[in-house]
XYZ file of C-alpha atoms in Angstrom:
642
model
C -12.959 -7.533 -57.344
C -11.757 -4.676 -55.322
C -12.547 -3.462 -52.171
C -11.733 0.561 -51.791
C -11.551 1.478 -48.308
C -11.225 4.448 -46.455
C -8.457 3.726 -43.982
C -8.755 6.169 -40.528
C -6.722 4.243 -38.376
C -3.360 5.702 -36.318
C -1.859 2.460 -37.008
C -3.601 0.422 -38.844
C -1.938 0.318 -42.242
C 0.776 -2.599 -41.370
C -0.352 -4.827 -44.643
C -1.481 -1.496 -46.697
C 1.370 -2.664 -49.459
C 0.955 -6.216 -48.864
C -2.452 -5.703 -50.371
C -1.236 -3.254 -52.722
C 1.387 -5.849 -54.279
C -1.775 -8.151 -54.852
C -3.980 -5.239 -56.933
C -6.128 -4.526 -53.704
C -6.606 -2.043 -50.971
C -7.183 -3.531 -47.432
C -8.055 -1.455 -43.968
C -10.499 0.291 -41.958
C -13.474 1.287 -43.256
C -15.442 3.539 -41.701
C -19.537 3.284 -41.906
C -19.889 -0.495 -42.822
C -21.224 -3.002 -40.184
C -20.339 -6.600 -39.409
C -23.288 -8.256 -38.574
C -22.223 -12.484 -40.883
C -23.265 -15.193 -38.163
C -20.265 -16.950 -36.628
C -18.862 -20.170 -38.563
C -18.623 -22.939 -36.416
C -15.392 -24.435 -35.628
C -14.318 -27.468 -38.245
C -11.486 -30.045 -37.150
C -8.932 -30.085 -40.138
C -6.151 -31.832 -40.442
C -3.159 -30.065 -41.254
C -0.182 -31.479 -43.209
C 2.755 -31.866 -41.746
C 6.093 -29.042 -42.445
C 8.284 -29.284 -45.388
C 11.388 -30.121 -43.239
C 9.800 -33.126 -41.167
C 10.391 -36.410 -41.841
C 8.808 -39.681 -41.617
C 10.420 -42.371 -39.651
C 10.466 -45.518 -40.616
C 7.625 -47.091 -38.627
C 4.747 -45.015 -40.506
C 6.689 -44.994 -43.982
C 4.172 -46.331 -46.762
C 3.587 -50.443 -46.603
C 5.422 -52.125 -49.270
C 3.628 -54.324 -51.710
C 2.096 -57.498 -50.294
C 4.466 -59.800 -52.170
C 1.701 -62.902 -50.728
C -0.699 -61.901 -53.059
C -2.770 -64.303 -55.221
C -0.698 -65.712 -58.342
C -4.317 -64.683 -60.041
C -4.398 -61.262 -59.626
C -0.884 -61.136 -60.503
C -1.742 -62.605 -63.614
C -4.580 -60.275 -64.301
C -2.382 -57.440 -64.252
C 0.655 -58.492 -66.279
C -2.452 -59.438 -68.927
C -3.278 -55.265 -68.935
C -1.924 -53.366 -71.890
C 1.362 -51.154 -70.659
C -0.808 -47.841 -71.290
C -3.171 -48.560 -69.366
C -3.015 -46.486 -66.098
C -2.931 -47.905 -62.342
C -6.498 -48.327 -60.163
C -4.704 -46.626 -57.191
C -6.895 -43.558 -57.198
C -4.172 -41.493 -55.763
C -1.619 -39.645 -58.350
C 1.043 -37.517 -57.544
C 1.209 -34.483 -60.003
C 4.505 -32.929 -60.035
C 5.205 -29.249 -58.931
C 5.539 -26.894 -62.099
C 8.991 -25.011 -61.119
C 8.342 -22.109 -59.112
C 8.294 -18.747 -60.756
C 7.903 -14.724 -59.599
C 4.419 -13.900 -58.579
C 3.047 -11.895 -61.840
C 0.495 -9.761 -60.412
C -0.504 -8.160 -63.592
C -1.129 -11.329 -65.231
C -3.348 -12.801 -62.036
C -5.643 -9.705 -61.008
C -8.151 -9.839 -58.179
C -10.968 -9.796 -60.320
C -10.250 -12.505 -61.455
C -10.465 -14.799 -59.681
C -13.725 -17.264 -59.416
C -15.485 -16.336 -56.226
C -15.220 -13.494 -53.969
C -15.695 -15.222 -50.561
C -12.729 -16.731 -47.536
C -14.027 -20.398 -47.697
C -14.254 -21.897 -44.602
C -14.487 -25.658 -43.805
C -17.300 -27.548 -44.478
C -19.456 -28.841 -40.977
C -17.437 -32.596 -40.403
C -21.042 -34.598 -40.916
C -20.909 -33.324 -44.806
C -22.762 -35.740 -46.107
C -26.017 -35.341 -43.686
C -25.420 -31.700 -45.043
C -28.102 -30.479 -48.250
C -26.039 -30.064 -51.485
C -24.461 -26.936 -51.133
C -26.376 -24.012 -53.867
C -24.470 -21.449 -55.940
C -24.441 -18.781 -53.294
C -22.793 -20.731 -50.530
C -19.281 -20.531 -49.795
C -17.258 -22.190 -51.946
C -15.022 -25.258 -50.015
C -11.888 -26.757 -51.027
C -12.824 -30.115 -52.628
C -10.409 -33.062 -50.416
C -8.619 -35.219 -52.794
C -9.142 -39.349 -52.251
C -6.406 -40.437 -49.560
C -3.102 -41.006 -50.506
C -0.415 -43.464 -48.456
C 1.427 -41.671 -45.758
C 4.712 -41.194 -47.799
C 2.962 -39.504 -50.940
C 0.731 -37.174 -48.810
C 3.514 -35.849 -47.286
C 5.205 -35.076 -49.929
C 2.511 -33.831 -51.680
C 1.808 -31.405 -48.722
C 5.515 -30.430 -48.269
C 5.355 -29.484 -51.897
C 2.147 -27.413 -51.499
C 3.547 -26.186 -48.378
C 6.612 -25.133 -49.900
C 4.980 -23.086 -53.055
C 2.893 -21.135 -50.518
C 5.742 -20.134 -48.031
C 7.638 -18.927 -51.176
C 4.041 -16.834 -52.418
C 3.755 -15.215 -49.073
C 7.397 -14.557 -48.685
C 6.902 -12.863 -52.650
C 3.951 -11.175 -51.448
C 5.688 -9.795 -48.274
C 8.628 -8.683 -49.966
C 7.055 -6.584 -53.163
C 4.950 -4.922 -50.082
C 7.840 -3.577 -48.169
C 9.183 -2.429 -51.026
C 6.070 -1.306 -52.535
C 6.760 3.054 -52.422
C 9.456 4.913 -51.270
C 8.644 5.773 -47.468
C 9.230 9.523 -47.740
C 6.333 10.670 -45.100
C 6.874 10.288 -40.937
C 3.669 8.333 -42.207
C 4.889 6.689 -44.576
C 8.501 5.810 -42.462
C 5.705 4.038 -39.829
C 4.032 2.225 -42.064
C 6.957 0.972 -43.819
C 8.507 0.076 -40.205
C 5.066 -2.337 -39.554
C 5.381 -3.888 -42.751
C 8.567 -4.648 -42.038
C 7.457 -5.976 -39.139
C 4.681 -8.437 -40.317
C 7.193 -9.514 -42.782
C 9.988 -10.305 -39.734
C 7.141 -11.949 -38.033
C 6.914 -14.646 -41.229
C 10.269 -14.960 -41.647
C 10.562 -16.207 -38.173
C 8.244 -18.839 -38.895
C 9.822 -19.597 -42.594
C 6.592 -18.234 -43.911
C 4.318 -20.535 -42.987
C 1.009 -19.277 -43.214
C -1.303 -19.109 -40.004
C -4.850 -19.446 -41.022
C -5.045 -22.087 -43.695
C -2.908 -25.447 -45.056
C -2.872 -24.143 -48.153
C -6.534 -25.692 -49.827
C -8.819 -24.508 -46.538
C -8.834 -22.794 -43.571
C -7.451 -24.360 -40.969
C -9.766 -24.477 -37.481
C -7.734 -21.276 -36.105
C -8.621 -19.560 -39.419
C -12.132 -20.615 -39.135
C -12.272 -19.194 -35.875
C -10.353 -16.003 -36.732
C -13.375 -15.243 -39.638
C -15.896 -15.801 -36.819
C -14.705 -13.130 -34.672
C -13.554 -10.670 -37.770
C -17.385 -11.206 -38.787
C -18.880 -10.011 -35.537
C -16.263 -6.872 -35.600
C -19.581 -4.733 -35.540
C -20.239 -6.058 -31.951
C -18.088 -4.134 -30.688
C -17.956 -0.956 -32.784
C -15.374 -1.743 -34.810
C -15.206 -1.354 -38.829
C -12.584 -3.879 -40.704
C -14.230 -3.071 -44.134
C -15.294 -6.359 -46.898
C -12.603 -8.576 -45.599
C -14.091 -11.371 -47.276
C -13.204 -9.875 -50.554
C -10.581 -12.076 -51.427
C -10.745 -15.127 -53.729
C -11.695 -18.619 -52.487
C -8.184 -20.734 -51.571
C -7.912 -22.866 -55.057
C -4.455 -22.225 -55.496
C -1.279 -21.408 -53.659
C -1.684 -17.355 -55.001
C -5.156 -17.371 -53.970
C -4.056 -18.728 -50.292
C -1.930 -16.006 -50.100
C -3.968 -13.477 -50.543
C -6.413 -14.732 -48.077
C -3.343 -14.936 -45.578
C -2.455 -11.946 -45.797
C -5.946 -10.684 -46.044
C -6.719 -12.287 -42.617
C -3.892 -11.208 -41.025
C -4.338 -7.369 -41.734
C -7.685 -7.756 -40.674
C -6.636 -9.387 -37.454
C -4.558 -6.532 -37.089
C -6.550 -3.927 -37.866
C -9.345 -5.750 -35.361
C -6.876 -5.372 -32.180
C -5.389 -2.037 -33.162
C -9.184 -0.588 -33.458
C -9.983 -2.540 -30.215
C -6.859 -0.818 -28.359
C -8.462 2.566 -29.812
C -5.819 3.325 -32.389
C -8.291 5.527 -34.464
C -8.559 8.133 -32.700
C -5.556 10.380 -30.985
C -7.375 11.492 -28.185
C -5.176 14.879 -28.037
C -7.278 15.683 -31.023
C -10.550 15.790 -29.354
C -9.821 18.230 -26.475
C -8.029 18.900 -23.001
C -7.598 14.820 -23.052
C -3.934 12.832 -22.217
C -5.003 9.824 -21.671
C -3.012 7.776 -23.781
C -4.819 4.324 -25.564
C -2.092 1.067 -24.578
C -1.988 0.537 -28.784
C 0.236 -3.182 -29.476
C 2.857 -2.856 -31.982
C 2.018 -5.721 -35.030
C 5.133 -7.884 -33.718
C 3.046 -7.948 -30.589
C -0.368 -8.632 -31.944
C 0.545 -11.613 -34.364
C 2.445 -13.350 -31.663
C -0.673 -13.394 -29.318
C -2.608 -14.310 -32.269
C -0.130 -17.339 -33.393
C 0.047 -18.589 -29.794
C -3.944 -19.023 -29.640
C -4.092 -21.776 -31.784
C -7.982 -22.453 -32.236
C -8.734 -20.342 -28.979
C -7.601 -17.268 -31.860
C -11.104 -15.697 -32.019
C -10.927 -14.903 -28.346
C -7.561 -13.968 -27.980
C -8.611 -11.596 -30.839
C -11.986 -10.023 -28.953
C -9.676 -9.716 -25.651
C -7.659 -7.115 -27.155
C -11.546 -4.818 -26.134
C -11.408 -3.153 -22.820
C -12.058 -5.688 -20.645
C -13.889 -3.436 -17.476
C -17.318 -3.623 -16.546
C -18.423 -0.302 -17.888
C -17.344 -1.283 -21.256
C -18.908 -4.464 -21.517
C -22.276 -3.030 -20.167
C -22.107 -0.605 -23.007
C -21.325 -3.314 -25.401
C -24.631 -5.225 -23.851
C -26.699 -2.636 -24.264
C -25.611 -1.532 -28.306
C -26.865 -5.300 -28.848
C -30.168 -4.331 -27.203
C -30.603 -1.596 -29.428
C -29.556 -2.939 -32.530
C -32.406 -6.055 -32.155
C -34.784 -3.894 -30.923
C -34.354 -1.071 -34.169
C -33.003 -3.207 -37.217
C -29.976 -1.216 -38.851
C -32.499 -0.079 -41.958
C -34.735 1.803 -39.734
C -31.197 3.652 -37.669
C -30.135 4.937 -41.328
C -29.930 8.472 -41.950
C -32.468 9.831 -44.777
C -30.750 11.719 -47.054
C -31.408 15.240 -48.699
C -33.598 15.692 -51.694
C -36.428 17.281 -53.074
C -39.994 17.869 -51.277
C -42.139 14.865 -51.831
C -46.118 14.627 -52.511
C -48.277 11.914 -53.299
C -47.528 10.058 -56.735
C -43.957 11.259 -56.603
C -40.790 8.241 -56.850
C -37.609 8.742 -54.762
C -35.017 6.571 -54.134
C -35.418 7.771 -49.984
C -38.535 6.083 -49.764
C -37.759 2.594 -48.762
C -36.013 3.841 -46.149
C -38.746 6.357 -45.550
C -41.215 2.974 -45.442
C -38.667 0.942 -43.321
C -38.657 4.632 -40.494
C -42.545 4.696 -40.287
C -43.093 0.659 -40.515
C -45.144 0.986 -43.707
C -44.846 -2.193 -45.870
C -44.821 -1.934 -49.224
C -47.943 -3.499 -50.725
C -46.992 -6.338 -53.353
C -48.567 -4.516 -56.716
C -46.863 -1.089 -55.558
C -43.686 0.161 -56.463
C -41.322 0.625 -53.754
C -40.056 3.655 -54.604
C -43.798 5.392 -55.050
C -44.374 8.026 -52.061
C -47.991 6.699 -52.283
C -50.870 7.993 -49.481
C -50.331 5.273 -47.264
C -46.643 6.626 -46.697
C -48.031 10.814 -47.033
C -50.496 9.473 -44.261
C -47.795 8.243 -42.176
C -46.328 11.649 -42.666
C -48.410 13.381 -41.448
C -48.788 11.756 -38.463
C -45.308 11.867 -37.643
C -45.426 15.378 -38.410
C -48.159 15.854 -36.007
C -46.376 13.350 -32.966
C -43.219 15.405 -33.201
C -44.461 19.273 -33.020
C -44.763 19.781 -37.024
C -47.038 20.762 -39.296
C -49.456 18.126 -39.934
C -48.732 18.487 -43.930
C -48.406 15.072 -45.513
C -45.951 16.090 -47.698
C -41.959 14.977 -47.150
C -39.943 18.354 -46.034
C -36.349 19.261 -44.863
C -37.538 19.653 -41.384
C -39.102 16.105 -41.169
C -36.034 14.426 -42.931
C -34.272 16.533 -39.896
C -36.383 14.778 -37.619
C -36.712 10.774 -38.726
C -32.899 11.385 -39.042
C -31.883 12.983 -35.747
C -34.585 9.846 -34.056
C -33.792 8.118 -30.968
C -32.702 5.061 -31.845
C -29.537 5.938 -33.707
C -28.547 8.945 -31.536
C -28.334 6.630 -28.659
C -26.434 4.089 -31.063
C -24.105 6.872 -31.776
C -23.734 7.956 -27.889
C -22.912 4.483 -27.315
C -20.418 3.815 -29.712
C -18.170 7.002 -28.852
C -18.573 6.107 -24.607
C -17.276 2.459 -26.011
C -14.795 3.746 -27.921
C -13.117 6.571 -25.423
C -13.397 3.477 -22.592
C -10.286 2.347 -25.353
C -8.599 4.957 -24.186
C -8.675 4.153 -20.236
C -5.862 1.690 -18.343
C -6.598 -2.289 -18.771
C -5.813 -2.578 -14.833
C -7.532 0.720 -13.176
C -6.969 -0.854 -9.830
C -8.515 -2.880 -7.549
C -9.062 0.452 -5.161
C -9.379 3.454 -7.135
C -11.008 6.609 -7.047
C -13.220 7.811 -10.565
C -14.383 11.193 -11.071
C -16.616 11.047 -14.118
C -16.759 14.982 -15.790
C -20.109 14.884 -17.019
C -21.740 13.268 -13.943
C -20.268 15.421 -12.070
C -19.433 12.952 -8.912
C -16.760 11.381 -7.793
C -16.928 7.748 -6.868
C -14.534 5.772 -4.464
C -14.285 1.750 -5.452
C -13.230 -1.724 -4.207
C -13.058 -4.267 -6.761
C -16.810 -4.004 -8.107
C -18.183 -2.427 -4.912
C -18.468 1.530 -4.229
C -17.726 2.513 -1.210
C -18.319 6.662 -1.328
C -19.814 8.878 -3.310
C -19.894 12.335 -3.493
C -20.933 15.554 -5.779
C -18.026 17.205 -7.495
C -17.690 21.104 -8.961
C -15.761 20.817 -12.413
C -14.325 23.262 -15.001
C -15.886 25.231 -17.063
C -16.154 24.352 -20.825
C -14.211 27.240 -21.052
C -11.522 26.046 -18.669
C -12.189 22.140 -18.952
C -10.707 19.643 -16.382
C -8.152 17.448 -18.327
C -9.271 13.625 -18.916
C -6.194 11.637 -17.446
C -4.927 8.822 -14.723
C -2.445 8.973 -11.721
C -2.091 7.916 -8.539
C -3.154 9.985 -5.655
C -0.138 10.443 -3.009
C -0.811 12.412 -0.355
C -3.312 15.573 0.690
C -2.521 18.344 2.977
C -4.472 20.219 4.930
C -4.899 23.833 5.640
C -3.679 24.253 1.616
C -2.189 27.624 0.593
C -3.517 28.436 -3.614
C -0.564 28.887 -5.246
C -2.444 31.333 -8.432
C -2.305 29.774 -11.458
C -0.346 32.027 -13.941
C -3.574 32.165 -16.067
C -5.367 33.588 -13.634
C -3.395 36.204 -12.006
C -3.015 37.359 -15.926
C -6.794 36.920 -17.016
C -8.955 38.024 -13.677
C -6.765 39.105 -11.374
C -4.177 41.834 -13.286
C -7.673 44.156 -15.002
C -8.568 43.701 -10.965
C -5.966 45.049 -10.024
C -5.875 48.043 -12.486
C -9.361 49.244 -11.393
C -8.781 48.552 -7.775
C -4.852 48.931 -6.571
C -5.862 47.389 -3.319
C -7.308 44.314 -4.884
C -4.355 41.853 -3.183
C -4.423 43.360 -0.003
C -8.068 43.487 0.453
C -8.930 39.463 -0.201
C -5.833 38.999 1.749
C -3.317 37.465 -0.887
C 0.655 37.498 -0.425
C 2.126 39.053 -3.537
C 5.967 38.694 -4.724
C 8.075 39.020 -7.637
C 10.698 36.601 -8.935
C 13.920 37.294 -9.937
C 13.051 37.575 -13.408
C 10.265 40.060 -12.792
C 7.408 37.606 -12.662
C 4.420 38.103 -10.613
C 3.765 35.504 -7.952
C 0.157 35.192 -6.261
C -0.945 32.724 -3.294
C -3.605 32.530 -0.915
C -2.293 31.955 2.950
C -4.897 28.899 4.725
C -7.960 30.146 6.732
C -11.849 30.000 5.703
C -11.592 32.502 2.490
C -9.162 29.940 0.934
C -10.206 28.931 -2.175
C -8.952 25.528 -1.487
C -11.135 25.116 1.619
C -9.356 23.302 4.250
C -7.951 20.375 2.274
C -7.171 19.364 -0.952
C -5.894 15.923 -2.334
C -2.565 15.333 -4.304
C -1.651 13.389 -7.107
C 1.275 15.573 -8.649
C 0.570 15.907 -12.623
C 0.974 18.373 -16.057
C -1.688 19.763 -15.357
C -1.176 20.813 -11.967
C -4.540 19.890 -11.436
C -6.039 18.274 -7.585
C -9.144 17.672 -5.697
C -10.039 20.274 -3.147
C -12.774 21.803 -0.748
C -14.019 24.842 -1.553
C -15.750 27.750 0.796
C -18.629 27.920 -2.172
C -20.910 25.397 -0.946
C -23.668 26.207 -2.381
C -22.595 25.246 -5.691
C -23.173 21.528 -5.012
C -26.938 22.309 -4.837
C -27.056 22.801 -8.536
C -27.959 20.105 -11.204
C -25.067 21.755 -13.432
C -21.614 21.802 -11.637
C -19.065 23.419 -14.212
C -17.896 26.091 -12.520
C -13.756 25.763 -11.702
C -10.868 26.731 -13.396
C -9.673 23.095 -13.999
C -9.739 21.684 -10.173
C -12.915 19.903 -8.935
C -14.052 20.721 -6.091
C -15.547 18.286 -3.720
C -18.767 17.448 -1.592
C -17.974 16.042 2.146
C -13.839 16.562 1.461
C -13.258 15.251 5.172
C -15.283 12.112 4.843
C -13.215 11.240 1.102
C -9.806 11.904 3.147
C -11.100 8.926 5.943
C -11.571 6.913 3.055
C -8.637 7.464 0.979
C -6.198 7.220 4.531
C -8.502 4.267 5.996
C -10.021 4.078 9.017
C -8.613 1.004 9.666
C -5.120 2.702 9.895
C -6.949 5.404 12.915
C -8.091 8.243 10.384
C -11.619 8.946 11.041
C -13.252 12.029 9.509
C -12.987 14.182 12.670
C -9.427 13.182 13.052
C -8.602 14.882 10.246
C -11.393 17.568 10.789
C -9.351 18.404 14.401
C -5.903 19.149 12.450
C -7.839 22.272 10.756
C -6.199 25.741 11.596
C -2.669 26.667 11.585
C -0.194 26.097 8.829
C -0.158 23.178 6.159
C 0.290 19.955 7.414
C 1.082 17.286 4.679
C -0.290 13.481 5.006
C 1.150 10.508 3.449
C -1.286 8.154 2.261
C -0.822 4.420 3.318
C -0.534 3.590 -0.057
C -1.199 5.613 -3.559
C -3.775 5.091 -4.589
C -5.193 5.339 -8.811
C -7.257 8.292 -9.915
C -9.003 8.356 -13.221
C -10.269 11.405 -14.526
C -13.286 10.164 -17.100
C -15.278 11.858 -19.524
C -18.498 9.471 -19.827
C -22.114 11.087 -21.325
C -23.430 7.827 -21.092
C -23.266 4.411 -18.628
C -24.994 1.788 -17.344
C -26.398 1.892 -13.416
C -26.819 -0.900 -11.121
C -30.484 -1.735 -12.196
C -28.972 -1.987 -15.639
C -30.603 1.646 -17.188
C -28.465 3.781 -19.288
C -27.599 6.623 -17.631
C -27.457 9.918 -19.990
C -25.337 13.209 -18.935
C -24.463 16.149 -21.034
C -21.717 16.956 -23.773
C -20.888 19.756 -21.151
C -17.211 19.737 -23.393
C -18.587 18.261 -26.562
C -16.362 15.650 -26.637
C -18.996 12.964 -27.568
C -19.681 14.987 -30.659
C -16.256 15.278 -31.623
C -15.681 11.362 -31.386
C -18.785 10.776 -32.873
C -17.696 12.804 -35.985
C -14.329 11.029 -35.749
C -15.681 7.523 -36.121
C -18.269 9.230 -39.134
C -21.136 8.442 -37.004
């Protein structure tokens, strides 16, 4: 069987060859949901490493040389053919040879599912049915001394399958791509990571999953929890054999890798969505499969803590489980194009169409029959939604069932979730947010906000970049240093028409040596800058500041600047931000207006994030909706082929 996915991750491709060298693409896929049930944990008992030995106290019993001169009789009296009643044999080991893909191709192989360990009260369990997953059958118990080296033996075969395995997909094409170089280096390094451990494998003994493995499947299944997409997974053959172990090994652990890459929000560069440098904390593989390997059991949670781990996130997360029970995924679907329907016509859209408008299928009618019962609900939608009342099945209704509600919000969800990937793990216990799209900034200790204000930001043609620093210090009674951009854009034509422009609005004008023009503002009430402005030294030479255009905060809509933002009660943030407690009330800092600038230290720096959010929870746990002002949420959503 194989499983063709579409692979859109940054760095997700570590074990792209490794499934290559067994006839089968693994990765991302974008579009498919995770939504298997969690399978419970299962104690199993795995054997013991090739290179341990028994001592001497729990070496195999020898023969009871007390037993009855009977029984001894009884079995000199058997025929020399005839083979022992021990139950237990020990088969010997065929001598290893290469791993022959051709000869052993994915398809096939018996059944396309990861076993997993069967619940440890089996037999109060029903008889398991053809479509359950297939478990590794437990051979009668054997003394100490032949189980282990029975398991060594086992043990041994699959170390030298995934060490095959690991090697054919380092070597599987000639790395002649940047790309290509960087996924050959993360091959190479899920390969080191093996050889470190002599290639033992970390999800299964070789005939099951082992309880970390168990628990690893449980968290790859609910992948779709979080808005993640790991593709069919599962798509490997049951463990029956030490090739068929190391696929699934392998299989897991690109999974697991592609899980925690995803969750770090490797899929998307965020340079390619706009004006954005936040940079995503991605884990290199070395990185990821030692945190994994260290977890033990506890693996599935290691595994979901690689998500952002802040309350905003998590609220999201809450509420895309909301949705999804309360609008099954059927009814989110998108209907496709096609032709008009009328009554008596078939099309394959119209289960989907049925599942939309909550018409059930009656049992004598054919499913795919756009009968009157689904014309009538038509219609009505039609008429609920501003159309024409027709009961027929148009382009502009398809545009409306799939544009509904339910899966835009899904889809606004899922891209907030995903760009919260893109924020610092620790944002600070104090820390100051100023969220684009709301247009506010917000002031925060630990969980608790403690100011608030309205904030002007830029314009979609001049966007305020989406980035974190550390605020230093502010100064007050600011000169504006003119941006290049704008002495070139607004203020040069200006200056053509008018050749007293600079003088007029009172700016000092100079040239540098090399001829350039240089523009600034001197401090008073016609400073652009207001009275104070707030410092956190970045690219993007971008700050918080007053501004003498107060009337700007009145308005629902607040894009306006060139980049800066602009802020509501400036004088009140600076008390905050220097602390009262250390004597810096608001009309302290009011009484050092006037004059030249005067620069303030703050007591400590202090973390500034600048966020682009369209959608968040409140405090009474409603999700808050703002506008693609920069169409960022769009171009995420498009990213993730939502």
């Amino acid at each position: 069987m194989l499983v063709s996915i579409n692979n859109r991750l940054l760095h997700g491709t570590a074990l792209l060859a490794v499934s290559l060298a067994f006839g089968v693409t693994l990765g991302v896929a974008q579009g498919q949901a995770q939504d298997s049930a969690p399978t419970p944990d299962i104690a199993v008992t795995v054997p013991m490493p090739p290179d341990a030995a028994l001592s001497a106290d729990v070496q195999a019993p020898a023969a009871d040389t007390a037993a009855p001169a009977a029984a001894q009789t009884e079995a000199d009296a058997k025929p020399a053919t005839e083979p022992p009643s021990d139950p237990t044999v020990i088969v010997e080991l065929p001598p290893e040879a290469p791993l022959n893909l051709d000869s052993h191709p994915l398809d096939s192989h018996p059944t396309a599912t990861i076993a997993t360990p069967a619940p440890a009260a089996a037999e109060a369990q029903p008889a398991p049915q053809p479509s359950q997953v297939q478990q590794a059958e437990t051979p009668p118990a054997a003394p100490a001394s032949e189980q282990t080296a029975d398991q060594s033996g086992n043990q041994s075969a699959l170390r030298d399958r995934i060490r095959q395995a690991l090697a054919a997909a380092v070597e599987a094409e000639p790395a002649r791509t940047t790309k290509a170089q960087t996924q050959r280096r993360e091959r190479e390094a899920v390969a080191a990571f093996y050889a470190t451990r002599d290639n033992a494998p970390l999800w299964s003994d070789g005939k099951a999953l082992t309880k970390a493995g168990t628990a690893l499947v449980a968290r790859l299944d609910r992948a779709g929890e979080d808005g993640l997409v790991l593709g069919d997974f599962r798509s490997v053959p049951s463990i029956g054999n030490d090739e068929q172990a190391a696929i699934t090994e392998l299989a897991l652990t690109n999974a697991a890798i592609t899980y925690a890459l995803q969750a770090r929000g490797a899929r998307i560069d965020p340079r390619t969505i706009g004006l954005i440098t936040a940079k995503p904390e991605i884990p290199d593989v070395a990185t990821i499969l030692a945190a994994l390997a260290d977890a033990g059991d506890s693996v599935g949670d290691r595994l979901a803590a690689f998500n952002p781990p802040q309350p905003g996130y998590r609220a999201l997360r809450e509420k895309l489980a909301e949705l999804r029970r309360e609008h099954p995924a059927i009814a989110n679907q998108r209907i496709g194009p096609g032709p008009v329907l009328r009554v008596g016509m078939k099309d394959q859209r119209v289960p989907l169409l049925r599942a939309r408008l909550g018409v059930d299928a009656e049992s004598e009618t054919d499913p795919m029959l756009y009968d009157v019962r689904v014309a009538s609900a038509v219609a009505d939608f039609n008429r609920a939604n501003g159309l024409p009342a027709v009961n027929t099945l148009t382009a502009r209704t398809i545009a409306k069932l799939s544009g509904g509600e339910p899966l835009r919000l899904e889809a606004e969800l899922l891209s907030n979730m995903e760009r919260w990937r893109w924020m610092p793990r620790d944002m600070g216990e104090t820390r100051i947010e100023v969220n684009i799209p709301d247009y506010r900034v917000n002031v925060m200790r630990g969980s608790e906000l403690i100011h608030s204000a309205r904030v002007v930001v830029g314009k979609p043609q001049t966007p305020t970049p989406v980035f974190s620093d550390r605020m230093q210090h502010l100064i007050v009674n600011p000169y504006w240093n003119v941006p290049t951009s704008i002495i070139q854009k607004e203020m040069m034509p200006a200056y053509a028409k008018d050749p007293s422009y600079f003088q007029r609005r009172g700016y000092e004008v100079a040239k540098t040596r090399n001829g350039q023009l240089v523009v600034r503002q001197p401090p008073g009430e016609r400073n652009a800058l207001g009275h104070i402005k707030f410092m956190f030294p970045n690219e993007h030479a971008v700050y918080l500041h007053d501004t003498p255009s107060r009337g700007l905060f009145a308005n629902a809509r607040r894009a306006y600047s060139h980049g800066c933002v602009r802020v509501d009660q400036p004088f009140r943030l600076a008390e905050v931000v220097l602390g009262k407690e250390n004597g810096w009330s608001e009309q302290k800092v009011r009484s050092m207006v006037g004059g030249g600038e005067r620069l303030v230290k703050l007591p400590e720096t202090i973390p500034i994030h600048i966020e682009y959010f369209t959608a968040f929870v409140d405090d009474e746990g409603k999700v808050q909706l703002r506008e693609d002002i920069y169409g960022y949420s769009r171009k995420v959503q498009t990213a993730l082929g939502l």
